[in-house]
mmCIF file of C-alpha atoms in Angstrom:
data_model
loop_
_atom_site.group_PDB
_atom_site.id
_atom_site.type_symbol
_atom_site.label_atom_id
_atom_site.label_comp_id
_atom_site.label_asym_id
_atom_site.label_seq_id
_atom_site.Cartn_x
_atom_site.Cartn_y
_atom_site.Cartn_z
ATOM 1 C CA UNK A 1 -18.850 -74.837 3.222
ATOM 2 C CA UNK A 2 -19.593 -71.612 5.061
ATOM 3 C CA UNK A 3 -16.020 -71.401 6.249
ATOM 4 C CA UNK A 4 -14.753 -71.887 2.706
ATOM 5 C CA UNK A 5 -17.036 -69.078 1.461
ATOM 6 C CA UNK A 6 -15.751 -66.732 4.174
ATOM 7 C CA UNK A 7 -12.181 -67.538 3.229
ATOM 8 C CA UNK A 8 -12.793 -66.733 -0.462
ATOM 9 C CA UNK A 9 -14.563 -63.462 0.403
ATOM 10 C CA UNK A 10 -11.723 -62.420 2.663
ATOM 11 C CA UNK A 11 -9.164 -63.167 -0.029
ATOM 12 C CA UNK A 12 -11.210 -61.234 -2.634
ATOM 13 C CA UNK A 13 -11.525 -58.079 -0.548
ATOM 14 C CA UNK A 14 -7.890 -58.290 0.568
ATOM 15 C CA UNK A 15 -6.714 -58.384 -3.053
ATOM 16 C CA UNK A 16 -9.125 -55.594 -4.027
ATOM 17 C CA UNK A 17 -7.892 -53.385 -1.180
ATOM 18 C CA UNK A 18 -4.312 -53.948 -2.285
ATOM 19 C CA UNK A 19 -5.192 -52.877 -5.820
ATOM 20 C CA UNK A 20 -6.926 -49.715 -4.570
ATOM 21 C CA UNK A 21 -3.909 -48.829 -2.426
ATOM 22 C CA UNK A 22 -1.578 -49.288 -5.407
ATOM 23 C CA UNK A 23 -3.767 -47.056 -7.586
ATOM 24 C CA UNK A 24 -3.794 -44.347 -4.913
ATOM 25 C CA UNK A 25 -0.010 -44.522 -4.595
ATOM 26 C CA UNK A 26 0.469 -44.256 -8.364
ATOM 27 C CA UNK A 27 -1.899 -41.280 -8.639
ATOM 28 C CA UNK A 28 -0.163 -39.533 -5.733
ATOM 29 C CA UNK A 29 3.260 -40.058 -7.300
ATOM 30 C CA UNK A 30 1.994 -38.712 -10.621
ATOM 31 C CA UNK A 31 0.664 -35.561 -8.957
ATOM 32 C CA UNK A 32 3.931 -35.025 -7.055
ATOM 33 C CA UNK A 33 5.983 -35.422 -10.230
ATOM 34 C CA UNK A 34 3.733 -33.019 -12.153
ATOM 35 C CA UNK A 35 3.905 -30.356 -9.426
ATOM 36 C CA UNK A 36 7.686 -30.731 -9.100
ATOM 37 C CA UNK A 37 8.135 -30.387 -12.857
ATOM 38 C CA UNK A 38 5.958 -27.264 -12.956
ATOM 39 C CA UNK A 39 7.822 -25.673 -10.030
ATOM 40 C CA UNK A 40 11.199 -26.367 -11.621
ATOM 41 C CA UNK A 41 10.080 -24.725 -14.846
ATOM 42 C CA UNK A 42 8.785 -21.705 -12.939
ATOM 43 C CA UNK A 43 12.132 -21.294 -11.157
ATOM 44 C CA UNK A 44 14.063 -21.032 -14.397
ATOM 45 C CA UNK A 45 15.217 -17.483 -15.151
ATOM 46 C CA UNK A 46 13.375 -15.866 -18.022
ATOM 47 C CA UNK A 47 16.216 -14.687 -20.226
ATOM 48 C CA UNK A 48 15.612 -12.805 -23.470
ATOM 49 C CA UNK A 49 15.651 -15.275 -26.346
ATOM 50 C CA UNK A 50 18.033 -14.440 -29.212
ATOM 51 C CA UNK A 51 16.612 -14.462 -32.711
ATOM 52 C CA UNK A 52 18.418 -15.602 -35.882
ATOM 53 C CA UNK A 53 19.189 -11.986 -36.892
ATOM 54 C CA UNK A 54 20.921 -11.207 -33.609
ATOM 55 C CA UNK A 55 18.080 -9.209 -32.097
ATOM 56 C CA UNK A 56 16.579 -9.987 -28.725
ATOM 57 C CA UNK A 57 13.028 -10.887 -27.800
ATOM 58 C CA UNK A 58 11.942 -10.058 -24.240
ATOM 59 C CA UNK A 59 10.686 -12.837 -22.014
ATOM 60 C CA UNK A 60 6.993 -12.956 -21.138
ATOM 61 C CA UNK A 61 6.238 -12.115 -17.535
ATOM 62 C CA UNK A 62 3.202 -12.115 -15.281
ATOM 63 C CA UNK A 63 2.376 -8.883 -13.507
ATOM 64 C CA UNK A 64 1.188 -8.009 -10.046
ATOM 65 C CA UNK A 65 -1.474 -5.382 -9.487
ATOM 66 C CA UNK A 66 1.221 -2.674 -9.277
ATOM 67 C CA UNK A 67 2.655 -3.639 -12.648
ATOM 68 C CA UNK A 68 5.710 -5.460 -11.314
ATOM 69 C CA UNK A 69 6.494 -9.067 -12.088
ATOM 70 C CA UNK A 70 5.302 -11.760 -9.747
ATOM 71 C CA UNK A 71 8.017 -12.804 -7.348
ATOM 72 C CA UNK A 72 10.243 -9.825 -8.161
ATOM 73 C CA UNK A 73 10.868 -6.426 -6.623
ATOM 74 C CA UNK A 74 9.589 -3.618 -8.881
ATOM 75 C CA UNK A 75 12.403 -1.704 -10.545
ATOM 76 C CA UNK A 76 10.828 1.593 -9.585
ATOM 77 C CA UNK A 77 7.995 3.123 -7.634
ATOM 78 C CA UNK A 78 5.135 4.802 -9.506
ATOM 79 C CA UNK A 79 4.757 7.294 -6.640
ATOM 80 C CA UNK A 80 5.411 10.794 -8.025
ATOM 81 C CA UNK A 81 8.439 12.547 -6.577
ATOM 82 C CA UNK A 82 8.670 15.959 -4.966
ATOM 83 C CA UNK A 83 11.451 18.520 -5.245
ATOM 84 C CA UNK A 84 12.836 17.391 -1.866
ATOM 85 C CA UNK A 85 12.959 13.797 -3.054
ATOM 86 C CA UNK A 86 14.825 14.627 -6.257
ATOM 87 C CA UNK A 87 18.079 16.000 -4.886
ATOM 88 C CA UNK A 88 20.080 14.198 -7.573
ATOM 89 C CA UNK A 89 18.269 15.955 -10.400
ATOM 90 C CA UNK A 90 20.927 17.427 -12.725
ATOM 91 C CA UNK A 91 21.141 21.230 -12.752
ATOM 92 C CA UNK A 92 22.012 21.207 -16.458
ATOM 93 C CA UNK A 93 19.863 18.569 -18.172
ATOM 94 C CA UNK A 94 21.968 16.642 -20.676
ATOM 95 C CA UNK A 95 19.704 13.736 -21.552
ATOM 96 C CA UNK A 96 18.874 13.013 -25.190
ATOM 97 C CA UNK A 97 15.388 12.664 -26.621
ATOM 98 C CA UNK A 98 14.776 8.929 -27.082
ATOM 99 C CA UNK A 99 12.830 9.442 -30.315
ATOM 100 C CA UNK A 100 11.771 12.317 -32.533
ATOM 101 C CA UNK A 101 8.092 13.035 -33.039
ATOM 102 C CA UNK A 102 5.109 14.747 -31.453
ATOM 103 C CA UNK A 103 4.593 15.089 -27.713
ATOM 104 C CA UNK A 104 1.113 13.581 -27.514
ATOM 105 C CA UNK A 105 0.836 13.184 -23.721
ATOM 106 C CA UNK A 106 2.785 14.827 -20.922
ATOM 107 C CA UNK A 107 3.726 13.516 -17.490
ATOM 108 C CA UNK A 108 1.224 14.533 -14.821
ATOM 109 C CA UNK A 109 0.517 12.656 -11.620
ATOM 110 C CA UNK A 110 -2.392 14.946 -10.715
ATOM 111 C CA UNK A 111 -4.331 15.241 -13.980
ATOM 112 C CA UNK A 112 -6.357 12.310 -15.230
ATOM 113 C CA UNK A 113 -6.144 11.767 -18.974
ATOM 114 C CA UNK A 114 -8.738 9.909 -21.049
ATOM 115 C CA UNK A 115 -7.556 6.509 -22.271
ATOM 116 C CA UNK A 116 -9.188 5.738 -25.617
ATOM 117 C CA UNK A 117 -8.266 2.072 -25.289
ATOM 118 C CA UNK A 118 -9.390 1.477 -21.695
ATOM 119 C CA UNK A 119 -12.359 3.870 -21.847
ATOM 120 C CA UNK A 120 -11.558 5.623 -18.570
ATOM 121 C CA UNK A 121 -9.533 8.438 -17.019
ATOM 122 C CA UNK A 122 -6.137 7.702 -15.481
ATOM 123 C CA UNK A 123 -3.003 9.572 -14.461
ATOM 124 C CA UNK A 124 -0.066 9.469 -16.862
ATOM 125 C CA UNK A 125 3.306 8.822 -15.197
ATOM 126 C CA UNK A 126 5.413 9.351 -18.291
ATOM 127 C CA UNK A 127 5.350 11.058 -21.665
ATOM 128 C CA UNK A 128 4.105 9.732 -24.988
ATOM 129 C CA UNK A 129 6.019 10.716 -28.111
ATOM 130 C CA UNK A 130 4.020 9.900 -31.230
ATOM 131 C CA UNK A 131 6.219 8.813 -34.108
ATOM 132 C CA UNK A 132 6.256 6.519 -37.096
ATOM 133 C CA UNK A 133 6.082 2.798 -36.425
ATOM 134 C CA UNK A 134 9.590 1.286 -36.428
ATOM 135 C CA UNK A 135 11.197 4.689 -35.810
ATOM 136 C CA UNK A 136 14.521 4.166 -33.968
ATOM 137 C CA UNK A 137 14.444 4.491 -30.182
ATOM 138 C CA UNK A 138 17.706 5.698 -28.625
ATOM 139 C CA UNK A 139 19.198 5.490 -25.145
ATOM 140 C CA UNK A 140 18.635 8.847 -23.484
ATOM 141 C CA UNK A 141 22.018 8.610 -21.732
ATOM 142 C CA UNK A 142 24.863 6.193 -21.126
ATOM 143 C CA UNK A 143 23.947 3.431 -18.730
ATOM 144 C CA UNK A 144 23.338 -0.258 -18.165
ATOM 145 C CA UNK A 145 20.367 -2.348 -19.294
ATOM 146 C CA UNK A 146 18.841 -3.301 -15.950
ATOM 147 C CA UNK A 147 15.741 -5.099 -17.168
ATOM 148 C CA UNK A 148 13.948 -6.299 -20.300
ATOM 149 C CA UNK A 149 10.401 -7.582 -20.002
ATOM 150 C CA UNK A 150 7.094 -8.016 -21.799
ATOM 151 C CA UNK A 151 4.435 -6.225 -19.786
ATOM 152 C CA UNK A 152 0.837 -7.509 -20.231
ATOM 153 C CA UNK A 153 -0.395 -3.916 -20.582
ATOM 154 C CA UNK A 154 2.539 -1.836 -21.839
ATOM 155 C CA UNK A 155 4.113 -4.386 -24.185
ATOM 156 C CA UNK A 156 7.857 -4.716 -24.769
ATOM 157 C CA UNK A 157 9.778 -2.686 -22.180
ATOM 158 C CA UNK A 158 13.423 -1.852 -21.475
ATOM 159 C CA UNK A 159 14.840 -0.147 -18.378
ATOM 160 C CA UNK A 160 18.249 1.550 -18.246
ATOM 161 C CA UNK A 161 20.098 2.607 -15.112
ATOM 162 C CA UNK A 162 22.108 5.843 -15.273
ATOM 163 C CA UNK A 163 24.233 7.889 -12.894
ATOM 164 C CA UNK A 164 22.757 9.627 -9.843
ATOM 165 C CA UNK A 165 20.124 6.909 -9.297
ATOM 166 C CA UNK A 166 18.265 7.897 -12.447
ATOM 167 C CA UNK A 167 16.437 5.254 -14.468
ATOM 168 C CA UNK A 168 14.864 5.570 -17.920
ATOM 169 C CA UNK A 169 12.081 3.215 -19.032
ATOM 170 C CA UNK A 170 11.053 2.639 -22.644
ATOM 171 C CA UNK A 171 7.653 1.014 -23.267
ATOM 172 C CA UNK A 172 5.562 0.001 -26.287
ATOM 173 C CA UNK A 173 8.692 -0.992 -28.208
ATOM 174 C CA UNK A 174 8.742 -3.281 -31.222
ATOM 175 C CA UNK A 175 8.925 -7.041 -30.624
ATOM 176 C CA UNK A 176 12.629 -7.313 -31.513
ATOM 177 C CA UNK A 177 15.229 -5.188 -29.752
ATOM 178 C CA UNK A 178 18.443 -4.006 -31.363
ATOM 179 C CA UNK A 179 21.400 -6.380 -31.591
ATOM 180 C CA UNK A 180 23.474 -6.469 -28.423
ATOM 181 C CA UNK A 181 20.707 -5.178 -26.157
ATOM 182 C CA UNK A 182 20.373 -7.565 -23.233
ATOM 183 C CA UNK A 183 20.261 -7.341 -19.458
ATOM 184 C CA UNK A 184 23.567 -6.310 -17.923
ATOM 185 C CA UNK A 185 24.945 -4.766 -21.126
ATOM 186 C CA UNK A 186 26.290 -1.212 -21.169
ATOM 187 C CA UNK A 187 24.898 1.265 -23.693
ATOM 188 C CA UNK A 188 26.116 4.629 -24.912
ATOM 189 C CA UNK A 189 24.053 7.796 -25.083
ATOM 190 C CA UNK A 190 22.228 7.821 -28.407
ATOM 191 C CA UNK A 191 22.712 4.086 -29.016
ATOM 192 C CA UNK A 192 19.670 2.447 -30.594
ATOM 193 C CA UNK A 193 17.934 0.005 -28.279
ATOM 194 C CA UNK A 194 14.850 -0.769 -30.358
ATOM 195 C CA UNK A 195 12.071 0.745 -32.434
ATOM 196 C CA UNK A 196 8.660 2.269 -31.846
ATOM 197 C CA UNK A 197 6.109 -0.534 -31.810
ATOM 198 C CA UNK A 198 2.451 -1.244 -31.144
ATOM 199 C CA UNK A 199 2.813 -3.864 -28.411
ATOM 200 C CA UNK A 200 1.070 -1.968 -25.575
ATOM 201 C CA UNK A 201 -2.397 -3.470 -25.213
ATOM 202 C CA UNK A 202 -3.488 -0.585 -22.987
ATOM 203 C CA UNK A 203 -2.765 1.936 -25.772
ATOM 204 C CA UNK A 204 -3.825 0.063 -28.906
ATOM 205 C CA UNK A 205 -6.373 2.739 -29.831
ATOM 206 C CA UNK A 206 -3.650 5.382 -30.050
ATOM 207 C CA UNK A 207 -1.209 6.110 -32.857
ATOM 208 C CA UNK A 208 2.254 4.498 -32.796
ATOM 209 C CA UNK A 209 4.315 6.102 -30.041
ATOM 210 C CA UNK A 210 6.987 5.591 -27.428
ATOM 211 C CA UNK A 211 5.824 5.637 -23.816
ATOM 212 C CA UNK A 212 8.843 7.013 -21.950
ATOM 213 C CA UNK A 213 9.269 7.232 -18.187
ATOM 214 C CA UNK A 214 12.043 8.353 -15.870
ATOM 215 C CA UNK A 215 12.630 7.852 -12.163
ATOM 216 C CA UNK A 216 15.045 9.450 -9.713
ATOM 217 C CA UNK A 217 15.790 7.716 -6.428
ATOM 218 C CA UNK A 218 13.008 5.274 -7.281
ATOM 219 C CA UNK A 219 10.308 7.931 -7.726
ATOM 220 C CA UNK A 220 8.503 8.893 -10.923
ATOM 221 C CA UNK A 221 9.662 12.233 -12.386
ATOM 222 C CA UNK A 222 8.802 14.322 -15.442
ATOM 223 C CA UNK A 223 11.206 13.367 -18.253
ATOM 224 C CA UNK A 224 10.853 16.818 -19.853
ATOM 225 C CA UNK A 225 12.794 18.295 -16.919
ATOM 226 C CA UNK A 226 15.798 16.197 -17.909
ATOM 227 C CA UNK A 227 16.049 17.371 -21.517
ATOM 228 C CA UNK A 228 17.582 20.637 -22.664
ATOM 229 C CA UNK A 229 15.183 23.400 -23.708
ATOM 230 C CA UNK A 230 16.450 23.138 -27.269
ATOM 231 C CA UNK A 231 15.680 19.410 -27.306
ATOM 232 C CA UNK A 232 12.166 19.922 -25.941
ATOM 233 C CA UNK A 233 11.482 22.610 -28.529
ATOM 234 C CA UNK A 234 12.098 20.086 -31.299
ATOM 235 C CA UNK A 235 8.998 18.193 -30.152
ATOM 236 C CA UNK A 236 5.852 19.520 -31.764
ATOM 237 C CA UNK A 237 3.130 19.414 -29.117
ATOM 238 C CA UNK A 238 -0.288 17.848 -29.610
ATOM 239 C CA UNK A 239 -2.647 19.595 -27.166
ATOM 240 C CA UNK A 240 -5.692 17.547 -28.148
ATOM 241 C CA UNK A 241 -5.302 15.454 -25.003
ATOM 242 C CA UNK A 242 -5.926 18.565 -22.863
ATOM 243 C CA UNK A 243 -9.574 18.483 -23.920
ATOM 244 C CA UNK A 244 -9.858 15.010 -22.408
ATOM 245 C CA UNK A 245 -8.496 15.654 -18.937
ATOM 246 C CA UNK A 246 -10.111 15.841 -15.536
ATOM 247 C CA UNK A 247 -8.326 18.183 -13.146
ATOM 248 C CA UNK A 248 -9.201 16.886 -9.714
ATOM 249 C CA UNK A 249 -7.285 15.398 -6.772
ATOM 250 C CA UNK A 250 -6.235 11.833 -7.421
ATOM 251 C CA UNK A 251 -7.272 9.325 -4.767
ATOM 252 C CA UNK A 252 -5.269 6.223 -3.971
ATOM 253 C CA UNK A 253 -7.577 3.997 -6.012
ATOM 254 C CA UNK A 254 -7.044 5.866 -9.303
ATOM 255 C CA UNK A 255 -5.412 4.002 -12.113
ATOM 256 C CA UNK A 256 -2.079 4.984 -13.534
ATOM 257 C CA UNK A 257 0.474 3.780 -16.039
#
């Protein structure tokens, strides 16, 4: 009788162990399949999705601490350039204003400007041109659309590459870009690429405007130096921001946009 009991117990635990092993195998396979599926989705290229009216919506992207997308090389460096760095700067500026309006913030890598939205001071590596919402935004010069993305802070953004290693960047655009605007497409000077929007979360407290940046040889430069004097004079200047600046050396841990 004792031998029979031992045999039954052995058979019971053997079967139970087999069931546990099968469950572990199934769970492991499920996890592997889930991870593989997620990785495959992440590897897919985020292409702008066309809308029924022919416009383009930028793909959502995740950002690194420096503002670039995860897993990608930033299209430009936020480090301000010096005169020695900017040897390709045109002697006779011939770039067009991207939008008409009021110059509400100037480019200055050494002066911290108060951000009403973020509640702090930060350098401003670009210019803000206040305008009406949905005002047309134009390509400052002929070039190629190098990148379209949805920045978590600056909203819908478009970058154009021009001659002489110059790049223009348009931020806080409307959700839908103009028809025919997609990565790799050529644009003419003055061609509409989108409209002024309110998609920049970091500037929600401000009036509708275009945040416009330019780089030369990968370094941030002042866009106003690339426009003709006549073009700059058409911008009425809002000096209210000068009352909210802190003129002090900028350390490496200061914020910028």
